């Protein structure tokens, strides 16, 4: 048996020798947090790299979501997707908002605008959509429903660092977008995240909210919280940014290998590549149709695990299946058939900057499951 352990993602640690001079400089400056030199430098670099004018660094992606919703001063119900990481819905509850789950589109697995439209009530104040796996939402359709009902739109772009559509950052849609820089995400500050806003006033709002609501030395104007990113993590992020493109090209190669070799496997499908979208290649979900494949999703998951290949069932169960949400009227699985099927069929295959073609070949051969149906 091959002894190598292969996980679904692996953090790309920046070379220590590149990080150490920055840490030495922080030690000299003795400025550790509160909008320090490296925090400002990283906001500037990210603003340029991602092509977004207004970006606020925060301590993690969940706080980015909570603060973005807070800044938009929402009330009542917010329409969202059940097919995401739990933090998406949790951020609504932390703002006293009621999540209303609607089903996703079968091609993108992102919110379906026509189903959003059908779920709007007089209490609806916003749509919280997710570009799941970095696959872009139907932003035109979502925008049109939102405009006709006066709803705000927030995009959870935790998977969409540096994703572009028709030459434009995917982060420049809706009222705000958020990013996660957790160690498992393609770009990392260990823990961290950001809110991308659309005007200098909105950025100021977020910057105040993440710093206790302090407006100046003698005044506090909103009940903010503490969601600041510190200097050590900002320095880590600056070095990581230099290595993002290289790691992405490794992931691209692996993703293309999977696409090429899994296309002919009966009962296994994967998401389509969309013309005009520049992907970040951070996830490679496959969907196992047991009737055609001959084995269940969990049988394949177990087969990979036996060989120390740890895929992940992102996103199973659905958020709406978890105890805090399952009693909501909108959580009924029969009303979410596309999301429910995806959750029951999905395995994310390993995809990260430390895989090589031999790893991908082994994984493909296991998925092909030749001669044992
Ligand atoms: C990772 C993730 C988050 C939360 O980000 P953290 O930085 O871990 O708090 C939110 N939404 C989605 C879709 C995620 O994958």
Short mmCIF file of C-alpha atoms and ligand atoms in Angstrom, two decimals:
data_model
loop_
_atom_site.label_atom_id
_atom_site.label_comp_id
_atom_site.label_asym_id
_atom_site.label_seq_id
_atom_site.Cartn_x
_atom_site.Cartn_y
_atom_site.Cartn_z
CA UNK A 1 0.00 0.00 0.00
CA UNK A 2 1.14 3.51 -0.80
CA UNK A 3 1.87 5.15 2.58
CA UNK A 4 1.39 8.73 1.44
CA UNK A 5 -1.50 10.52 3.10
CA UNK A 6 -3.45 12.72 0.71
CA UNK A 7 -5.90 15.24 2.14
CA UNK A 8 -8.55 17.24 0.30
CA UNK A 9 -6.69 20.52 0.80
CA UNK A 10 -3.29 21.33 2.27
CA UNK A 11 -2.08 24.74 3.31
CA UNK A 12 0.70 26.15 1.17
CA UNK A 13 3.07 27.48 3.83
CA UNK A 14 5.17 30.42 2.67
CA UNK A 15 8.95 29.78 2.69
CA UNK A 16 10.16 30.57 6.23
CA UNK A 17 13.16 32.51 4.92
CA UNK A 18 10.79 34.92 3.19
CA UNK A 19 8.64 35.38 6.29
CA UNK A 20 11.40 35.86 8.88
CA UNK A 21 12.60 39.33 7.71
CA UNK A 22 9.01 40.59 8.00
CA UNK A 23 8.67 39.15 11.50
CA UNK A 24 11.96 40.77 12.51
CA UNK A 25 10.64 44.07 11.24
CA UNK A 26 7.44 43.64 13.30
CA UNK A 27 9.59 42.96 16.37
CA UNK A 28 11.46 46.20 15.69
CA UNK A 29 8.31 48.23 15.15
CA UNK A 30 6.60 46.74 18.22
CA UNK A 31 3.24 47.41 16.55
CA UNK A 32 1.33 44.14 16.73
CA UNK A 33 -2.24 44.90 15.73
CA UNK A 34 -4.77 47.75 15.16
CA UNK A 35 -4.29 48.70 11.52
CA UNK A 36 -0.51 48.44 11.56
CA UNK A 37 2.03 48.68 8.74
CA UNK A 38 1.54 45.12 7.45
CA UNK A 39 -2.25 45.28 7.77
CA UNK A 40 -2.28 48.40 5.60
CA UNK A 41 0.20 46.88 3.16
CA UNK A 42 -1.87 43.73 2.75
CA UNK A 43 -5.11 45.66 2.18
CA UNK A 44 -3.31 47.63 -0.51
CA UNK A 45 -1.78 44.57 -2.19
CA UNK A 46 -5.05 42.65 -2.14
CA UNK A 47 -6.94 45.63 -3.49
CA UNK A 48 -4.58 45.67 -6.48
CA UNK A 49 -4.26 41.91 -6.92
CA UNK A 50 -8.01 41.26 -6.75
CA UNK A 51 -8.93 44.47 -8.53
CA UNK A 52 -11.36 45.58 -5.82
CA UNK A 53 -11.22 49.20 -4.65
CA UNK A 54 -12.52 48.77 -1.07
CA UNK A 55 -11.39 45.84 1.03
CA UNK A 56 -11.31 45.46 4.82
CA UNK A 57 -9.27 42.70 6.45
CA UNK A 58 -10.89 40.89 9.36
CA UNK A 59 -10.06 38.06 11.75
CA UNK A 60 -11.96 35.34 9.84
CA UNK A 61 -14.57 34.77 7.14
CA UNK A 62 -17.40 34.18 9.59
CA UNK A 63 -16.86 37.60 11.17
CA UNK A 64 -16.65 39.07 7.66
CA UNK A 65 -20.15 37.70 6.99
CA UNK A 66 -21.52 38.86 10.34
CA UNK A 67 -20.14 42.39 9.87
CA UNK A 68 -21.26 42.71 6.25
CA UNK A 69 -24.84 41.78 7.22
CA UNK A 70 -24.64 44.12 10.22
CA UNK A 71 -23.45 47.04 8.10
CA UNK A 72 -26.41 46.65 5.75
CA UNK A 73 -28.78 46.98 8.74
CA UNK A 74 -31.04 44.12 7.66
CA UNK A 75 -34.19 42.89 9.34
CA UNK A 76 -36.56 39.92 9.07
CA UNK A 77 -35.83 37.18 6.54
CA UNK A 78 -32.84 36.60 4.29
CA UNK A 79 -33.01 34.14 1.39
CA UNK A 80 -30.00 31.85 1.29
CA UNK A 81 -28.66 28.52 0.08
CA UNK A 82 -28.68 25.27 2.06
CA UNK A 83 -25.69 24.03 0.01
CA UNK A 84 -22.76 25.71 1.75
CA UNK A 85 -20.63 25.67 4.87
CA UNK A 86 -22.68 26.27 8.06
CA UNK A 87 -21.08 29.67 8.69
CA UNK A 88 -23.24 31.10 5.89
CA UNK A 89 -26.50 30.52 7.79
CA UNK A 90 -24.94 31.05 11.23
CA UNK A 91 -24.01 34.62 10.25
CA UNK A 92 -27.71 35.36 9.74
CA UNK A 93 -28.70 33.98 13.13
CA UNK A 94 -25.94 36.06 14.80
CA UNK A 95 -27.70 39.10 13.27
CA UNK A 96 -31.16 38.03 14.49
CA UNK A 97 -32.17 37.31 10.90
CA UNK A 98 -34.22 34.29 9.79
CA UNK A 99 -32.64 32.18 7.06
CA UNK A 100 -35.04 31.15 4.31
CA UNK A 101 -33.54 28.28 2.34
CA UNK A 102 -34.31 27.90 -1.35
CA UNK A 103 -33.11 25.30 -3.81
CA UNK A 104 -30.12 25.66 -6.10
CA UNK A 105 -29.58 25.54 -9.83
CA UNK A 106 -28.62 22.04 -11.05
CA UNK A 107 -25.76 23.30 -13.24
CA UNK A 108 -23.96 25.66 -10.81
CA UNK A 109 -25.34 24.43 -7.45
CA UNK A 110 -25.79 28.11 -6.58
CA UNK A 111 -29.04 29.93 -5.74
CA UNK A 112 -31.62 29.83 -8.51
CA UNK A 113 -33.03 33.36 -9.12
CA UNK A 114 -36.52 32.06 -9.99
CA UNK A 115 -36.69 30.23 -6.66
CA UNK A 116 -35.48 33.35 -4.85
CA UNK A 117 -38.30 35.29 -6.49
CA UNK A 118 -40.86 32.72 -5.32
CA UNK A 119 -39.63 32.92 -1.72
CA UNK A 120 -39.79 36.72 -1.31
CA UNK A 121 -42.22 37.89 1.40
CA UNK A 122 -42.89 41.36 2.88
CA UNK A 123 -40.33 40.43 5.58
CA UNK A 124 -37.49 39.66 3.15
CA UNK A 125 -34.63 42.16 3.34
CA UNK A 126 -31.78 40.49 1.48
CA UNK A 127 -30.28 37.59 -0.43
CA UNK A 128 -27.16 35.88 0.91
CA UNK A 129 -25.76 33.90 -2.01
CA UNK A 130 -22.65 31.70 -2.15
CA UNK A 131 -20.37 31.15 -5.15
CA UNK A 132 -19.95 27.54 -4.09
CA UNK A 133 -16.59 25.92 -5.04
CA UNK A 134 -15.76 29.24 -6.73
CA UNK A 135 -18.42 28.56 -9.39
CA UNK A 136 -20.02 31.89 -10.15
CA UNK A 137 -23.65 32.64 -9.27
CA UNK A 138 -26.11 33.97 -11.84
CA UNK A 139 -25.32 37.50 -10.65
CA UNK A 140 -27.46 39.10 -13.37
CA UNK A 141 -30.52 37.04 -12.41
CA UNK A 142 -30.00 37.60 -8.68
CA UNK A 143 -29.51 41.33 -9.20
CA UNK A 144 -32.69 41.59 -11.20
CA UNK A 145 -34.83 39.86 -8.52
CA UNK A 146 -33.16 41.97 -5.83
CA UNK A 147 -33.81 45.22 -7.70
CA UNK A 148 -37.44 44.47 -8.35
CA UNK A 149 -38.06 43.75 -4.63
CA UNK A 150 -35.66 46.29 -3.08
CA UNK A 151 -33.42 43.60 -1.54
CA UNK A 152 -29.75 43.86 -0.59
CA UNK A 153 -27.38 41.22 -1.96
CA UNK A 154 -24.40 39.77 -0.09
CA UNK A 155 -22.09 37.24 -1.72
CA UNK A 156 -20.27 34.68 0.40
CA UNK A 157 -17.21 34.40 -1.84
CA UNK A 158 -15.20 32.32 0.66
CA UNK A 159 -14.28 29.95 -2.20
CA UNK A 160 -13.75 32.63 -4.83
CA UNK A 161 -10.42 34.32 -4.15
CA UNK A 162 -9.19 35.79 -7.46
CA UNK A 163 -12.08 34.35 -9.50
CA UNK A 164 -12.93 36.51 -12.50
CA UNK A 165 -15.80 36.54 -14.94
CA UNK A 166 -15.44 38.27 -18.31
CA UNK A 167 -12.26 39.93 -17.07
CA UNK A 168 -13.90 41.37 -13.93
CA UNK A 169 -13.52 40.31 -10.31
CA UNK A 170 -16.47 38.24 -9.12
CA UNK A 171 -16.22 40.23 -5.88
CA UNK A 172 -17.62 43.36 -7.52
CA UNK A 173 -21.23 42.18 -7.50
CA UNK A 174 -24.01 42.84 -5.03
CA UNK A 175 -23.73 45.22 -2.06
CA UNK A 176 -20.86 43.38 -0.40
CA UNK A 177 -18.81 40.22 -0.81
CA UNK A 178 -16.80 38.37 1.79
CA UNK A 179 -13.68 36.21 1.59
CA UNK A 180 -12.21 33.63 3.97
CA UNK A 181 -8.46 33.27 4.42
CA UNK A 182 -8.66 30.18 6.62
CA UNK A 183 -5.75 27.74 6.32
CA UNK A 184 -7.89 25.34 4.24
CA UNK A 185 -8.77 27.99 1.67
CA UNK A 186 -6.63 28.59 -1.46
CA UNK A 187 -5.26 31.88 -0.10
CA UNK A 188 -4.57 32.03 3.61
CA UNK A 189 -3.57 34.23 6.53
CA UNK A 190 -3.96 31.13 8.80
CA UNK A 191 -7.25 32.52 10.12
CA UNK A 192 -8.56 35.61 8.39
CA UNK A 193 -10.99 37.06 5.94
CA UNK A 194 -12.13 40.24 4.26
CA UNK A 195 -15.17 42.28 3.40
CA UNK A 196 -15.24 43.80 -0.07
CA UNK A 197 -17.51 46.83 -0.22
CA UNK A 198 -18.65 49.13 -2.99
CA UNK A 199 -17.96 52.63 -1.67
CA UNK A 200 -15.51 54.37 0.68
CA UNK A 201 -18.41 55.01 3.11
CA UNK A 202 -19.22 51.30 3.29
CA UNK A 203 -15.56 50.44 3.86
CA UNK A 204 -15.43 53.01 6.70
CA UNK A 205 -18.52 51.42 8.18
CA UNK A 206 -16.92 47.96 8.17
CA UNK A 207 -13.62 49.31 9.51
CA UNK A 208 -15.48 50.90 12.43
CA UNK A 209 -17.60 47.83 13.10
CA UNK A 210 -14.52 45.61 13.29
CA UNK A 211 -12.92 47.98 15.82
CA UNK A 212 -15.58 48.30 18.55
CA UNK A 213 -17.47 51.04 16.67
CA UNK A 214 -14.78 53.58 17.60
CA UNK A 215 -14.98 56.70 15.40
CA UNK A 216 -12.22 58.73 17.07
CA UNK A 217 -10.25 58.97 20.30
CA UNK A 218 -13.25 60.16 22.27
CA UNK A 219 -16.26 58.68 20.50
CA UNK A 220 -17.91 55.32 19.82
CA UNK A 221 -20.87 55.53 17.46
CA UNK A 222 -22.05 51.90 16.98
CA UNK A 223 -21.89 48.76 19.12
CA UNK A 224 -19.08 47.22 17.07
CA UNK A 225 -17.03 44.18 17.86
CA UNK A 226 -13.41 43.13 17.71
CA UNK A 227 -12.68 41.48 14.37
CA UNK A 228 -9.20 42.82 13.64
CA UNK A 229 -6.43 40.94 11.86
CA UNK A 230 -3.03 41.18 13.55
CA UNK A 231 0.35 42.13 12.08
CA UNK A 232 1.84 38.61 12.15
CA UNK A 233 -1.01 37.21 10.11
CA UNK A 234 -0.93 40.16 7.72
CA UNK A 235 2.79 39.58 7.12
CA UNK A 236 2.12 35.86 6.57
CA UNK A 237 -0.57 36.83 4.06
CA UNK A 238 1.77 39.19 2.19
CA UNK A 239 4.27 36.38 1.64
CA UNK A 240 1.54 33.87 0.72
CA UNK A 241 0.20 36.21 -1.94
CA UNK A 242 3.52 35.94 -3.81
CA UNK A 243 3.04 32.17 -4.07
CA UNK A 244 -0.64 32.05 -4.95
CA UNK A 245 -0.24 31.92 -8.72
CA UNK A 246 2.32 29.11 -8.59
CA UNK A 247 0.13 26.93 -6.33
CA UNK A 248 -2.86 27.72 -8.53
CA UNK A 249 -1.08 26.45 -11.63
CA UNK A 250 -0.37 23.14 -9.85
CA UNK A 251 -4.06 22.84 -8.90
CA UNK A 252 -5.08 23.71 -12.45
CA UNK A 253 -2.95 20.88 -13.80
CA UNK A 254 -4.48 18.37 -11.34
CA UNK A 255 -8.02 19.60 -12.03
CA UNK A 256 -7.46 19.25 -15.77
CA UNK A 257 -6.14 15.71 -15.24
CA UNK A 258 -9.29 14.79 -13.29
CA UNK A 259 -11.51 16.30 -15.99
CA UNK A 260 -9.73 14.48 -18.75
CA UNK A 261 -9.73 11.06 -17.10
CA UNK A 262 -13.04 11.02 -15.25
CA UNK A 263 -15.18 12.23 -18.15
CA UNK A 264 -15.81 8.70 -19.40
CA UNK A 265 -16.62 7.08 -16.03
CA UNK A 266 -20.31 6.08 -16.11
CA UNK A 267 -22.21 7.46 -13.13
CA UNK A 268 -19.56 10.05 -12.14
CA UNK A 269 -20.16 13.67 -13.05
CA UNK A 270 -18.53 16.99 -12.23
CA UNK A 271 -19.32 20.67 -12.68
CA UNK A 272 -18.97 22.26 -16.11
CA UNK A 273 -16.27 24.80 -16.80
CA UNK A 274 -17.87 28.09 -17.77
CA UNK A 275 -16.57 30.07 -20.74
CA UNK A 276 -15.27 33.47 -19.60
CA UNK A 277 -14.70 32.43 -15.97
CA UNK A 278 -11.14 32.47 -14.61
CA UNK A 279 -11.22 29.80 -11.92
CA UNK A 280 -8.96 29.48 -8.88
CA UNK A 281 -9.12 25.66 -9.04
CA UNK A 282 -9.69 25.23 -5.33
CA UNK A 283 -12.24 22.39 -5.32
CA UNK A 284 -12.97 19.40 -7.50
CA UNK A 285 -16.35 17.97 -6.47
CA UNK A 286 -17.55 14.79 -8.16
CA UNK A 287 -21.09 13.43 -7.93
CA UNK A 288 -21.72 9.69 -7.61
CA UNK A 289 -24.95 8.40 -9.13
CA UNK A 290 -25.17 4.98 -7.48
CA UNK A 291 -27.68 3.54 -9.96
CA UNK A 292 -25.32 4.11 -12.89
CA UNK A 293 -21.95 3.86 -11.13
CA UNK A 294 -22.71 0.63 -9.30
CA UNK A 295 -21.37 1.84 -5.93
CA UNK A 296 -22.68 4.42 -3.51
CA UNK A 297 -20.96 7.72 -2.75
CA UNK A 298 -20.02 6.46 0.69
CA UNK A 299 -18.59 3.23 -0.73
CA UNK A 300 -16.30 5.29 -2.98
CA UNK A 301 -15.47 7.62 -0.11
CA UNK A 302 -14.48 4.57 1.98
CA UNK A 303 -12.46 3.04 -0.86
CA UNK A 304 -10.40 6.23 -1.15
CA UNK A 305 -10.01 6.46 2.63
CA UNK A 306 -8.65 2.89 2.83
CA UNK A 307 -5.83 4.10 0.58
CA UNK A 308 -5.27 7.14 2.85
CA UNK A 309 -6.89 9.46 0.33
CA UNK A 310 -9.14 11.74 2.29
CA UNK A 311 -11.79 13.30 0.08
CA UNK A 312 -14.44 15.38 1.86
CA UNK A 313 -18.20 15.33 1.51
CA UNK A 314 -18.57 19.10 1.08
CA UNK A 315 -21.50 19.95 1.52
CA UNK A 316 -23.13 17.04 3.26
CA UNK A 317 -25.35 17.25 5.23
CA UNK A 318 -27.15 20.35 3.99
CA UNK A 319 -27.06 23.30 6.40
CA UNK A 320 -30.85 22.97 6.59
CA UNK A 321 -30.48 19.40 7.93
CA UNK A 322 -28.57 20.47 11.08
CA UNK A 323 -30.44 20.81 14.40
CA UNK A 324 -30.39 24.65 14.57
CA UNK A 325 -32.15 24.86 11.18
CA UNK A 326 -34.08 21.67 10.47
CA UNK A 327 -37.37 22.86 12.02
CA UNK A 328 -37.62 25.95 9.79
CA UNK A 329 -40.43 25.61 7.22
CA UNK A 330 -37.93 26.25 4.41
CA UNK A 331 -35.64 23.42 5.61
CA UNK A 332 -37.95 20.67 4.32
CA UNK A 333 -35.75 18.48 2.08
CA UNK A 334 -38.59 17.78 -0.33
CA UNK A 335 -38.55 21.49 -1.23
CA UNK A 336 -34.77 21.37 -1.81
CA UNK A 337 -34.43 18.36 -4.12
CA UNK A 338 -31.44 19.55 -6.18
CA UNK A 339 -29.39 20.58 -3.15
CA UNK A 340 -30.36 17.36 -1.35
CA UNK A 341 -29.26 15.16 -4.27
CA UNK A 342 -25.95 17.01 -4.61
CA UNK A 343 -25.31 16.66 -0.85
CA UNK A 344 -26.01 12.91 -1.03
CA UNK A 345 -23.77 12.36 -4.07
CA UNK A 346 -20.78 14.66 -3.55
CA UNK A 347 -17.15 13.93 -2.79
CA UNK A 348 -14.55 16.68 -3.16
CA UNK A 349 -11.40 15.06 -4.51
CA UNK A 350 -8.01 16.19 -3.19
CA UNK A 351 -6.88 19.40 -4.91
CA UNK A 352 -3.96 21.42 -3.61
CA UNK A 353 -0.53 22.74 -4.47
CA UNK A 354 1.39 19.71 -3.22
CA UNK A 355 -0.19 17.05 -5.41
CA UNK A 356 1.52 15.64 -8.47
CA UNK A 357 0.29 13.73 -11.48
CA UNK A 358 1.09 10.35 -9.86
CA UNK A 359 -1.25 11.22 -6.98
CA UNK A 360 -3.96 12.27 -9.42
CA UNK A 361 -3.45 9.06 -11.41
CA UNK A 362 -3.90 6.89 -8.31
CA UNK A 363 -7.05 8.77 -7.36
CA UNK A 364 -8.49 8.48 -10.87
CA UNK A 365 -7.81 4.73 -10.96
CA UNK A 366 -9.61 4.24 -7.66
CA UNK A 367 -12.60 6.25 -8.88
CA UNK A 368 -12.67 4.25 -12.12
CA UNK A 369 -13.09 1.12 -9.92
CA UNK A 370 -12.37 -1.19 -12.82
CA UNK A 371 -13.53 -4.81 -12.93
CA UNK A 372 -15.27 -5.01 -9.57
CA UNK A 373 -18.83 -3.83 -10.20
C1 LIG B 1 -14.76 28.72 5.07
C2 LIG B 1 -16.10 29.29 4.81
C3 LIG B 1 -16.66 30.30 5.62
C4 LIG B 1 -16.07 30.71 6.92
O1 LIG B 1 -14.82 31.22 6.86
P1 LIG B 1 -13.86 31.15 8.16
O2 LIG B 1 -12.70 32.00 7.73
O3 LIG B 1 -13.49 29.72 8.37
O4 LIG B 1 -14.60 31.73 9.31
C5 LIG B 1 -17.86 30.87 5.21
N1 LIG B 1 -18.51 30.44 4.11
C6 LIG B 1 -18.02 29.46 3.34
C7 LIG B 1 -18.79 29.06 2.12
C8 LIG B 1 -16.82 28.83 3.68
O5 LIG B 1 -16.37 27.80 2.93
#
